[in-house]
Amino acid sequence: MTELVSTTPGLYPLPDWAKQELSDLKGHQKHDLISGNEGADIVSAYDRAREEVVSEQTDAGLDRVVEAQLRWDDMLAHPLTVHENVETGGIVRYYDNNNFYRDPQVRGELTFSGDVAAELDATADLLGDESLQAVLPGPYSLSDLATDEHYGDEADFLGAVSEFLAGEVDAFPDHETLFLLEPSLVFSPPGEDVDERVAEAISAVSDATDADVVVHTYWGALDEKVYAHLMDADVEAIGFDFVAGDRDQTLYNINEYGTKDDIALGLVDGQNTLVEDPDTVRERVEWTLDNVQSQTFDTAYVTSNTELFYLPENRATEKLAALAAATEDELEVEA
């Protein structure tokens, strides 16, 4: 029997009321924000928004609850853009997804920050149980989105980013699962001098937690060679995007090289406002696992393929309910 676990990769849309309130507050406190200080009113607004999205997840019945990363204006680059030794450069576009962010330029050593740990501490206080799922950019994607002005070597920079993330994870409160988001492995795969180091970098982050670690990839299918190297990472599961890109290539990779004992299935569209009903999600789960040859899984994480940031708030909430309803029962899959 395969346990189905409903979850998401985090990065939710702000509640509608918070968008306007925070826009007004940030306009008034622009100088403080540039210097890295959030005023008490901004902190309070984010606290209230966090409470709301955590309640939405628990009300929907999700098996894993994320903090939702509502403060992450620069999406996956956030852990660097708030770092004291990183300067935020001009506006750039990540992954051709029509959203624009600031370029984090690393000008000094990536010392411990604790920014994400503080967010998770607040979420753990709200939950009071072990359903917390932490979310971070994976070390390769974070290094890919940044500009290195300090370390001087791509492999050394990847190692430094990995060490930085491991230090952040070590400060997290107890969490059941950690999702490391690695879309750059698909969209901007590493070259020959780096590809063999990616698994080592991911493993270093994974080793910093006792939680189950999922490396979630999206925006398409992984290149065969990249996937083969990724399989060397010491993690419990790899996540796959079954919405965007070549599903046949993804299934080929899994069936040719195998995968971990657990798997994450990106089966709900994180960018399309059309809400999948629970029966459709369940059918997709069954079809996908039926097409994985000669392997069954202890756990299948059923999730959206991408972050939910791109959706209107009401559509994101509806997709949470669909994910939860589709995974209420275990699944028996013939090997």
mmCIF file of C-alpha atoms in Angstrom:
data_model
loop_
_atom_site.group_PDB
_atom_site.id
_atom_site.type_symbol
_atom_site.label_atom_id
_atom_site.label_comp_id
_atom_site.label_asym_id
_atom_site.label_seq_id
_atom_site.Cartn_x
_atom_site.Cartn_y
_atom_site.Cartn_z
ATOM 1 C CA MET A 1 0.000 0.000 0.000
ATOM 2 C CA THR A 2 1.211 3.470 -0.846
ATOM 3 C CA GLU A 3 0.427 6.233 1.629
ATOM 4 C CA LEU A 4 -0.788 9.338 -0.174
ATOM 5 C CA VAL A 5 0.280 12.603 1.458
ATOM 6 C CA SER A 6 -1.276 15.857 0.329
ATOM 7 C CA THR A 7 1.017 18.858 0.333
ATOM 8 C CA THR A 8 2.299 21.806 -1.710
ATOM 9 C CA PRO A 9 5.667 23.368 -2.586
ATOM 10 C CA GLY A 10 4.707 26.497 -0.630
ATOM 11 C CA LEU A 11 5.004 30.088 -1.881
ATOM 12 C CA TYR A 12 1.327 31.007 -1.733
ATOM 13 C CA PRO A 13 -0.385 34.138 -3.025
ATOM 14 C CA LEU A 14 -0.933 36.835 -0.429
ATOM 15 C CA PRO A 15 -4.504 37.121 0.846
ATOM 16 C CA ASP A 16 -6.275 39.865 -1.078
ATOM 17 C CA TRP A 17 -6.582 42.185 1.933
ATOM 18 C CA ALA A 18 -2.874 41.819 2.672
ATOM 19 C CA LYS A 19 -1.788 42.842 -0.827
ATOM 20 C CA GLN A 20 -3.258 46.317 -0.469
ATOM 21 C CA GLU A 21 -2.355 46.772 3.184
ATOM 22 C CA LEU A 22 1.259 45.710 2.704
ATOM 23 C CA SER A 23 1.598 47.772 -0.464
ATOM 24 C CA ASP A 24 0.542 50.879 1.434
ATOM 25 C CA LEU A 25 2.777 50.095 4.422
ATOM 26 C CA LYS A 26 5.831 49.345 2.300
ATOM 27 C CA GLY A 27 5.332 52.564 0.381
ATOM 28 C CA HIS A 28 5.470 54.510 3.627
ATOM 29 C CA GLN A 29 8.449 52.545 4.982
ATOM 30 C CA LYS A 30 10.534 52.291 1.813
ATOM 31 C CA HIS A 31 13.739 53.548 3.458
ATOM 32 C CA ASP A 32 13.534 51.017 6.280
ATOM 33 C CA LEU A 33 12.916 48.182 3.848
ATOM 34 C CA ILE A 34 15.946 49.130 1.775
ATOM 35 C CA SER A 35 18.044 48.917 4.938
ATOM 36 C CA GLY A 36 16.561 45.502 5.743
ATOM 37 C CA ASN A 37 14.203 46.553 8.552
ATOM 38 C CA GLU A 38 10.492 45.744 8.543
ATOM 39 C CA GLY A 39 8.348 48.006 10.677
ATOM 40 C CA ALA A 40 6.042 46.644 13.361
ATOM 41 C CA ASP A 41 2.971 47.242 11.176
ATOM 42 C CA ILE A 42 4.462 45.176 8.335
ATOM 43 C CA VAL A 43 5.442 42.372 10.704
ATOM 44 C CA SER A 44 1.911 42.373 12.143
ATOM 45 C CA ALA A 45 0.323 42.201 8.682
ATOM 46 C CA TYR A 46 2.466 39.227 7.706
ATOM 47 C CA ASP A 47 1.681 37.513 11.009
ATOM 48 C CA ARG A 48 -2.060 37.852 10.365
ATOM 49 C CA ALA A 49 -1.658 36.651 6.786
ATOM 50 C CA ARG A 50 0.348 33.623 7.970
ATOM 51 C CA GLU A 51 -2.385 32.711 10.441
ATOM 52 C CA GLU A 52 -4.934 32.881 7.638
ATOM 53 C CA VAL A 53 -3.091 30.656 5.163
ATOM 54 C CA VAL A 54 -2.171 28.124 7.842
ATOM 55 C CA SER A 55 -5.855 27.933 8.784
ATOM 56 C CA GLU A 56 -6.781 27.462 5.135
ATOM 57 C CA GLN A 57 -4.461 24.469 4.895
ATOM 58 C CA THR A 58 -5.638 22.856 8.120
ATOM 59 C CA ASP A 59 -9.297 23.490 7.238
ATOM 60 C CA ALA A 60 -8.721 21.853 3.845
ATOM 61 C CA GLY A 61 -7.227 18.807 5.559
ATOM 62 C CA LEU A 62 -3.744 18.879 4.026
ATOM 63 C CA ASP A 63 -1.387 16.305 5.505
ATOM 64 C CA ARG A 64 1.552 18.731 5.479
ATOM 65 C CA VAL A 65 1.234 22.432 6.241
ATOM 66 C CA VAL A 66 3.719 25.008 4.962
ATOM 67 C CA GLU A 67 4.500 28.492 6.238
ATOM 68 C CA ALA A 68 3.548 29.752 2.743
ATOM 69 C CA GLN A 69 6.518 32.123 2.347
ATOM 70 C CA LEU A 70 4.317 35.209 2.033
ATOM 71 C CA ARG A 71 7.302 37.506 2.750
ATOM 72 C CA TRP A 72 9.304 36.040 -0.132
ATOM 73 C CA ASP A 73 8.894 38.913 -2.591
ATOM 74 C CA ASP A 74 11.850 37.548 -4.562
ATOM 75 C CA MET A 75 10.545 33.993 -4.525
ATOM 76 C CA LEU A 76 13.272 31.339 -4.357
ATOM 77 C CA ALA A 77 16.017 33.942 -4.022
ATOM 78 C CA HIS A 78 14.565 35.273 -0.744
ATOM 79 C CA PRO A 79 17.006 33.575 1.668
ATOM 80 C CA LEU A 80 19.794 35.498 -0.067
ATOM 81 C CA THR A 81 18.059 38.813 -0.751
ATOM 82 C CA VAL A 82 17.559 39.340 3.005
ATOM 83 C CA HIS A 83 21.142 38.371 3.897
ATOM 84 C CA GLU A 84 23.435 41.062 5.295
ATOM 85 C CA ASN A 85 26.259 40.189 2.866
ATOM 86 C CA VAL A 86 24.054 40.213 -0.223
ATOM 87 C CA GLU A 87 23.089 43.283 -2.223
ATOM 88 C CA THR A 88 19.910 43.203 -4.291
ATOM 89 C CA GLY A 89 20.578 44.338 -7.813
ATOM 90 C CA GLY A 90 18.248 45.218 -10.641
ATOM 91 C CA ILE A 91 15.043 43.541 -11.674
ATOM 92 C CA VAL A 92 15.351 40.189 -13.441
ATOM 93 C CA ARG A 93 12.948 37.520 -14.630
ATOM 94 C CA TYR A 94 13.271 33.925 -13.461
ATOM 95 C CA TYR A 95 12.331 30.950 -15.618
ATOM 96 C CA ASP A 96 10.458 33.078 -18.206
ATOM 97 C CA ASN A 97 7.372 33.013 -15.977
ATOM 98 C CA ASN A 98 6.440 36.689 -16.467
ATOM 99 C CA ASN A 99 7.196 37.575 -12.850
ATOM 100 C CA PHE A 100 10.058 39.876 -11.996
ATOM 101 C CA TYR A 101 12.391 39.814 -9.015
ATOM 102 C CA ARG A 102 15.608 41.363 -7.738
ATOM 103 C CA ASP A 103 19.027 39.906 -8.474
ATOM 104 C CA PRO A 104 20.844 38.815 -5.271
ATOM 105 C CA GLN A 105 24.532 39.707 -5.578
ATOM 106 C CA VAL A 106 26.651 37.868 -3.024
ATOM 107 C CA ARG A 107 29.397 40.262 -1.873
ATOM 108 C CA GLY A 108 30.624 38.475 1.265
ATOM 109 C CA GLU A 109 30.569 35.234 3.233
ATOM 110 C CA LEU A 110 27.183 33.527 3.537
ATOM 111 C CA THR A 111 26.979 33.430 7.309
ATOM 112 C CA PHE A 112 23.990 32.218 9.336
ATOM 113 C CA SER A 113 20.820 34.289 8.922
ATOM 114 C CA GLY A 114 17.938 32.597 10.754
ATOM 115 C CA ASP A 115 15.298 34.413 8.708
ATOM 116 C CA VAL A 116 13.453 31.294 7.534
ATOM 117 C CA ALA A 117 13.761 29.614 10.934
ATOM 118 C CA ALA A 118 11.929 32.556 12.515
ATOM 119 C CA GLU A 119 9.070 32.137 10.047
ATOM 120 C CA LEU A 120 8.850 28.428 10.807
ATOM 121 C CA ASP A 121 8.951 29.023 14.564
ATOM 122 C CA ALA A 122 5.853 31.204 14.181
ATOM 123 C CA THR A 123 4.137 28.523 12.089
ATOM 124 C CA ALA A 124 5.000 25.751 14.536
ATOM 125 C CA ASP A 125 3.391 27.810 17.301
ATOM 126 C CA LEU A 126 0.203 27.979 15.243
ATOM 127 C CA LEU A 127 0.142 24.261 14.414
ATOM 128 C CA GLY A 128 1.150 22.675 17.679
ATOM 129 C CA ASP A 129 1.704 19.272 16.044
ATOM 130 C CA GLU A 130 4.091 17.503 13.681
ATOM 131 C CA SER A 131 2.439 18.305 10.331
ATOM 132 C CA LEU A 132 4.847 21.164 9.574
ATOM 133 C CA GLN A 133 6.621 21.064 6.228
ATOM 134 C CA ALA A 134 9.609 23.334 5.720
ATOM 135 C CA VAL A 135 10.351 24.758 2.278
ATOM 136 C CA LEU A 136 13.650 26.063 0.914
ATOM 137 C CA PRO A 137 15.205 26.634 -2.478
ATOM 138 C CA GLY A 138 17.589 23.835 -3.290
ATOM 139 C CA PRO A 139 21.278 24.756 -3.311
ATOM 140 C CA TYR A 140 21.662 24.521 -7.076
ATOM 141 C CA SER A 141 18.643 26.696 -7.878
ATOM 142 C CA LEU A 142 19.609 29.283 -5.270
ATOM 143 C CA SER A 143 23.158 29.505 -6.606
ATOM 144 C CA ASP A 144 21.847 29.639 -10.178
ATOM 145 C CA LEU A 145 19.567 32.604 -9.397
ATOM 146 C CA ALA A 146 22.311 34.553 -7.610
ATOM 147 C CA THR A 147 25.326 36.487 -8.836
ATOM 148 C CA ASP A 148 28.575 35.478 -7.121
ATOM 149 C CA GLU A 149 30.828 38.444 -6.404
ATOM 150 C CA HIS A 150 32.758 36.812 -3.556
ATOM 151 C CA TYR A 151 33.652 33.125 -3.955
ATOM 152 C CA GLY A 152 34.892 33.324 -7.541
ATOM 153 C CA ASP A 153 34.327 29.711 -8.585
ATOM 154 C CA GLU A 154 31.029 28.109 -9.566
ATOM 155 C CA ALA A 155 31.669 24.877 -7.701
ATOM 156 C CA ASP A 156 32.909 26.727 -4.599
ATOM 157 C CA PHE A 157 29.859 28.976 -4.697
ATOM 158 C CA LEU A 158 27.527 25.990 -4.898
ATOM 159 C CA GLY A 159 29.283 24.511 -1.885
ATOM 160 C CA ALA A 160 28.974 27.783 0.028
ATOM 161 C CA VAL A 161 25.263 28.062 -0.734
ATOM 162 C CA SER A 162 24.789 24.452 0.346
ATOM 163 C CA GLU A 163 26.639 25.075 3.613
ATOM 164 C CA PHE A 164 24.571 28.215 4.196
ATOM 165 C CA LEU A 165 21.281 26.357 3.676
ATOM 166 C CA ALA A 166 22.395 23.506 5.933
ATOM 167 C CA GLY A 167 23.082 26.020 8.688
ATOM 168 C CA GLU A 168 19.628 27.534 8.237
ATOM 169 C CA VAL A 169 17.975 24.104 8.375
ATOM 170 C CA ASP A 170 19.829 23.247 11.565
ATOM 171 C CA ALA A 171 17.981 26.112 13.286
ATOM 172 C CA PHE A 172 14.504 25.027 12.135
ATOM 173 C CA PRO A 173 11.918 23.871 14.657
ATOM 174 C CA ASP A 174 10.796 20.240 14.444
ATOM 175 C CA HIS A 175 9.340 19.535 11.019
ATOM 176 C CA GLU A 176 8.093 16.372 9.395
ATOM 177 C CA THR A 177 9.119 17.082 5.821
ATOM 178 C CA LEU A 178 11.507 19.405 3.991
ATOM 179 C CA PHE A 179 10.869 20.317 0.365
ATOM 180 C CA LEU A 180 13.934 21.576 -1.500
ATOM 181 C CA LEU A 181 12.751 23.335 -4.663
ATOM 182 C CA GLU A 182 15.070 22.749 -7.621
ATOM 183 C CA PRO A 183 13.475 24.082 -10.838
ATOM 184 C CA SER A 184 16.869 25.214 -12.161
ATOM 185 C CA LEU A 185 17.873 21.573 -12.573
ATOM 186 C CA VAL A 186 15.253 21.496 -15.336
ATOM 187 C CA PHE A 187 15.356 25.033 -16.673
ATOM 188 C CA SER A 188 19.097 25.727 -16.440
ATOM 189 C CA PRO A 189 20.836 22.366 -15.946
ATOM 190 C CA PRO A 190 24.379 22.344 -14.526
ATOM 191 C CA GLY A 191 27.395 21.975 -16.791
ATOM 192 C CA GLU A 192 29.918 19.180 -16.642
ATOM 193 C CA ASP A 193 32.091 20.878 -14.033
ATOM 194 C CA VAL A 194 29.194 21.161 -11.590
ATOM 195 C CA ASP A 195 26.665 18.401 -12.314
ATOM 196 C CA GLU A 196 28.464 15.769 -10.251
ATOM 197 C CA ARG A 197 28.596 18.167 -7.273
ATOM 198 C CA VAL A 198 24.857 18.840 -7.171
ATOM 199 C CA ALA A 199 23.993 15.604 -5.367
ATOM 200 C CA GLU A 200 26.710 16.316 -2.782
ATOM 201 C CA ALA A 201 25.345 19.828 -2.228
ATOM 202 C CA ILE A 202 21.771 18.590 -1.804
ATOM 203 C CA SER A 203 22.923 15.826 0.529
ATOM 204 C CA ALA A 204 24.691 18.362 2.742
ATOM 205 C CA VAL A 205 21.412 20.228 3.231
ATOM 206 C CA SER A 206 19.477 16.995 3.730
ATOM 207 C CA ASP A 207 21.924 15.812 6.380
ATOM 208 C CA ALA A 208 21.088 18.867 8.510
ATOM 209 C CA THR A 209 17.597 17.551 9.314
ATOM 210 C CA ASP A 210 16.012 14.374 10.629
ATOM 211 C CA ALA A 211 12.905 15.075 8.540
ATOM 212 C CA ASP A 212 12.053 13.359 5.264
ATOM 213 C CA VAL A 213 13.580 15.398 2.435
ATOM 214 C CA VAL A 214 11.989 15.807 -0.994
ATOM 215 C CA VAL A 215 13.891 17.404 -3.882
ATOM 216 C CA HIS A 216 11.076 18.821 -5.988
ATOM 217 C CA THR A 217 11.853 19.607 -9.631
ATOM 218 C CA TYR A 218 9.526 21.444 -11.991
ATOM 219 C CA TRP A 219 9.030 23.525 -15.158
ATOM 220 C CA GLY A 220 9.482 20.354 -17.201
ATOM 221 C CA ALA A 221 11.386 17.077 -17.351
ATOM 222 C CA LEU A 222 14.928 16.548 -16.143
ATOM 223 C CA ASP A 223 17.687 15.821 -18.625
ATOM 224 C CA GLU A 224 18.640 12.150 -18.409
ATOM 225 C CA LYS A 225 22.194 12.838 -17.232
ATOM 226 C CA VAL A 226 21.071 15.377 -14.628
ATOM 227 C CA TYR A 227 18.568 12.883 -13.277
ATOM 228 C CA ALA A 228 21.167 10.123 -13.059
ATOM 229 C CA HIS A 229 23.390 12.392 -10.947
ATOM 230 C CA LEU A 230 20.441 13.552 -8.836
ATOM 231 C CA MET A 231 19.746 9.960 -7.862
ATOM 232 C CA ASP A 232 23.020 10.029 -5.902
ATOM 233 C CA ALA A 233 21.581 12.607 -3.483
ATOM 234 C CA ASP A 234 20.872 11.350 0.033
ATOM 235 C CA VAL A 235 17.153 12.205 0.166
ATOM 236 C CA GLU A 236 13.929 10.290 0.713
ATOM 237 C CA ALA A 237 12.131 11.405 -2.451
ATOM 238 C CA ILE A 238 12.444 13.217 -5.754
ATOM 239 C CA GLY A 239 9.528 15.273 -7.038
ATOM 240 C CA PHE A 240 8.449 15.411 -10.668
ATOM 241 C CA ASP A 241 6.386 17.840 -12.719
ATOM 242 C CA PHE A 242 3.697 15.840 -14.532
ATOM 243 C CA VAL A 243 1.898 18.968 -15.754
ATOM 244 C CA ALA A 244 4.552 20.896 -17.688
ATOM 245 C CA GLY A 245 7.031 19.409 -20.102
ATOM 246 C CA ASP A 246 7.551 15.879 -21.382
ATOM 247 C CA ARG A 247 5.837 13.288 -19.160
ATOM 248 C CA ASP A 248 7.250 10.489 -21.281
ATOM 249 C CA GLN A 249 10.804 11.702 -20.557
ATOM 250 C CA THR A 250 10.035 11.864 -16.856
ATOM 251 C CA LEU A 251 8.631 8.333 -16.835
ATOM 252 C CA TYR A 252 11.605 7.134 -18.878
ATOM 253 C CA ASN A 253 14.030 8.569 -16.306
ATOM 254 C CA ILE A 254 12.178 6.909 -13.442
ATOM 255 C CA ASN A 255 11.859 3.561 -15.178
ATOM 256 C CA GLU A 256 15.401 3.557 -16.561
ATOM 257 C CA TYR A 257 17.291 4.701 -13.466
ATOM 258 C CA GLY A 258 14.794 3.938 -10.732
ATOM 259 C CA THR A 259 13.931 6.470 -8.067
ATOM 260 C CA LYS A 260 13.785 6.757 -4.289
ATOM 261 C CA ASP A 261 11.498 4.717 -2.013
ATOM 262 C CA ASP A 262 9.143 7.716 -1.877
ATOM 263 C CA ILE A 263 8.057 10.038 -4.679
ATOM 264 C CA ALA A 264 6.440 13.469 -5.081
ATOM 265 C CA LEU A 265 3.900 13.850 -7.874
ATOM 266 C CA GLY A 266 3.293 17.335 -9.266
ATOM 267 C CA LEU A 267 -0.168 16.661 -10.684
ATOM 268 C CA VAL A 268 -2.179 19.800 -9.930
ATOM 269 C CA ASP A 269 -1.457 22.817 -12.124
ATOM 270 C CA GLY A 270 0.057 25.572 -9.997
ATOM 271 C CA GLN A 271 -0.399 28.211 -12.703
ATOM 272 C CA ASN A 272 -3.804 27.439 -14.233
ATOM 273 C CA THR A 273 -6.918 28.861 -12.588
ATOM 274 C CA LEU A 274 -8.939 25.802 -13.654
ATOM 275 C CA VAL A 275 -9.474 23.854 -10.428
ATOM 276 C CA GLU A 276 -9.100 20.082 -10.709
ATOM 277 C CA ASP A 277 -11.747 18.077 -8.886
ATOM 278 C CA PRO A 278 -10.620 15.392 -6.397
ATOM 279 C CA ASP A 279 -11.607 12.517 -8.698
ATOM 280 C CA THR A 280 -9.424 13.940 -11.464
ATOM 281 C CA VAL A 281 -6.471 14.295 -9.109
ATOM 282 C CA ARG A 282 -6.942 10.745 -7.854
ATOM 283 C CA GLU A 283 -7.112 9.403 -11.412
ATOM 284 C CA ARG A 284 -3.874 11.195 -12.230
ATOM 285 C CA VAL A 285 -2.201 9.666 -9.197
ATOM 286 C CA GLU A 286 -3.330 6.176 -10.153
ATOM 287 C CA TRP A 287 -2.339 6.610 -13.813
ATOM 288 C CA THR A 288 1.103 7.921 -12.938
ATOM 289 C CA LEU A 289 1.930 5.232 -10.407
ATOM 290 C CA ASP A 290 0.585 2.534 -12.740
ATOM 291 C CA ASN A 291 3.093 3.734 -15.348
ATOM 292 C CA VAL A 292 6.059 3.449 -13.004
ATOM 293 C CA GLN A 293 7.256 -0.047 -13.825
ATOM 294 C CA SER A 294 8.417 -2.586 -11.235
ATOM 295 C CA GLN A 295 8.413 -0.187 -8.285
ATOM 296 C CA THR A 296 5.948 0.676 -5.584
ATOM 297 C CA PHE A 297 6.359 3.454 -3.046
ATOM 298 C CA ASP A 298 6.002 3.726 0.689
ATOM 299 C CA THR A 299 4.788 7.323 0.342
ATOM 300 C CA ALA A 300 3.606 9.428 -2.595
ATOM 301 C CA TYR A 301 3.424 13.170 -1.948
ATOM 302 C CA VAL A 302 0.608 14.563 -4.070
ATOM 303 C CA THR A 303 1.160 18.217 -4.813
ATOM 304 C CA SER A 304 0.872 21.047 -7.285
ATOM 305 C CA ASN A 305 3.638 21.003 -9.853
ATOM 306 C CA THR A 306 4.773 24.566 -9.052
ATOM 307 C CA GLU A 307 4.288 27.078 -6.279
ATOM 308 C CA LEU A 308 0.736 28.449 -5.956
ATOM 309 C CA PHE A 309 1.928 32.068 -5.984
ATOM 310 C CA TYR A 310 0.715 32.575 -9.550
ATOM 311 C CA LEU A 311 -2.949 31.905 -8.727
ATOM 312 C CA PRO A 312 -5.682 34.134 -7.310
ATOM 313 C CA GLU A 313 -6.157 33.463 -3.622
ATOM 314 C CA ASN A 314 -9.556 31.772 -4.001
ATOM 315 C CA ARG A 315 -8.302 29.389 -6.702
ATOM 316 C CA ALA A 316 -5.270 28.425 -4.634
ATOM 317 C CA THR A 317 -7.515 27.623 -1.671
ATOM 318 C CA GLU A 318 -9.799 25.490 -3.851
ATOM 319 C CA LYS A 319 -6.827 23.506 -5.106
ATOM 320 C CA LEU A 320 -5.789 22.796 -1.520
ATOM 321 C CA ALA A 321 -9.178 21.228 -0.882
ATOM 322 C CA ALA A 322 -8.917 19.120 -4.041
ATOM 323 C CA LEU A 323 -5.487 17.810 -3.057
ATOM 324 C CA ALA A 324 -6.663 16.898 0.431
ATOM 325 C CA ALA A 325 -9.840 15.167 -0.744
ATOM 326 C CA ALA A 326 -7.981 13.162 -3.399
ATOM 327 C CA THR A 327 -5.574 11.638 -0.884
ATOM 328 C CA GLU A 328 -7.868 10.621 1.952
ATOM 329 C CA ASP A 329 -7.270 6.891 1.355
ATOM 330 C CA GLU A 330 -4.159 4.815 0.765
ATOM 331 C CA LEU A 331 -3.559 3.482 -2.722
ATOM 332 C CA GLU A 332 -2.869 -0.113 -3.692
ATOM 333 C CA VAL A 333 -0.704 -0.309 -6.804
ATOM 334 C CA GLU A 334 0.357 -3.543 -8.450
ATOM 335 C CA ALA A 335 4.112 -3.847 -8.964
#
